[in-house]
């Protein structure tokens, strides 16, 4: 039997779990301010949901999916990303008449990648999808939501927004031809993957992380020179909108999305912090006006724009995060006191207080030591004598002062403390 963790997965606890929770809660709150409502789609979807939309030639479908046949011989895939699931939901629930729609999601995705710093096989994302919004204002709103999220995490200064336009289909077709004329003579110098992409998806070559490709890409024809009027105007409007909100951006004409359904604006938030290593994109997004059409195979266009952010990568940047709240420690001594403690703990917890009851410890000093390890704010100490007199000793762990209090008043004492805080 193997008791190892599966490669590329991790156990979260304490600091990593608290940071994870902080990121999810902060994203949820930022999304709420923009009236994006939370959706949870299944982790299991039929494989076709992804192969149809991401394209059989994409890296994800080609080599990164966790796919298996279930007992009924159905082809199932652990979702490698969430957008396709949200689009599937939109189509199956026939939500056209409810547009525009704003979704927020959080949860795990799975990709069979080579695990390294910032790259896992089970990773977690928060993300948003705005459906039914054709105007650049949709892009601006999504990007500003990302900014608010990073502000609230206190890491906005560590990140740079890079933005580009890949234009509409017409602009891209023109650019593709120029790109092919430039790259074809250089074919033998390209990486193996990029040689294959030359046939399937040349735009994606611009996104290559292989050193040998990077150099050639620098002098490749830029998509910016092929944007038609409509695409140009769209992009300029997004940039103007960001300026109006004082959101700094940097244009990166090599930024692309290799998937067919993306168009116009694409963007990423990157960190240049050394602790990120080469996995420095924490959030990636763009406009995907053709996704739902492609997935449904028919029907009206449903404009879409959204982003997904990797929680594990954001975790590297988080310094300050809320710690687990400080408890009240119960320190009963003897059988009867233990029984009273159970009852008292139940009452206090029902009132909303956090109560820690270090039962397995045998004597007073061990229990008190445990209480300070757990960062208790107060300790309630009571032995047989106190039970008889119906009093407790209440110790403020910060000031180390102790005073007696009748059992009947303990509840109201802490209730007051609770309302002090509010
Ligand atoms: P990369 O270029 O790093 O492979 P990607 O283009 O595959 O990223 P997206 O599909 O756009 O990534 O996912 C959005 C975000 O999710 C990424 O920017 C990253 O923060 C995170 N992410 C993607 N794949 C992983 C992974 N395997 N492990 C951890 N985080 C990931
Ligand atoms: Mg990837």
mmCIF file of C-alpha atoms and ligand atoms in Angstrom, residues 59-60 64 111 113 119 204 209 313, ligand 2:
data_model
loop_
_atom_site.group_PDB
_atom_site.id
_atom_site.type_symbol
_atom_site.label_atom_id
_atom_site.label_comp_id
_atom_site.label_asym_id
_atom_site.label_seq_id
_atom_site.Cartn_x
_atom_site.Cartn_y
_atom_site.Cartn_z
ATOM 1 C CA UNK A 59 -1.963 21.702 -24.294
ATOM 2 C CA UNK A 60 -4.679 21.042 -21.769
ATOM 3 C CA UNK A 64 -2.857 17.657 -19.250
ATOM 4 C CA UNK A 111 -3.999 19.181 -14.802
ATOM 5 C CA UNK A 113 1.597 18.805 -15.526
ATOM 6 C CA UNK A 119 2.582 24.321 -10.658
ATOM 7 C CA UNK A 204 0.098 29.952 -29.448
ATOM 8 C CA UNK A 209 8.050 29.335 -22.635
ATOM 9 C CA UNK A 313 0.630 31.288 -6.579
HETATM 10 MG MG1 LIG B 2 -0.658 25.814 -18.315
#
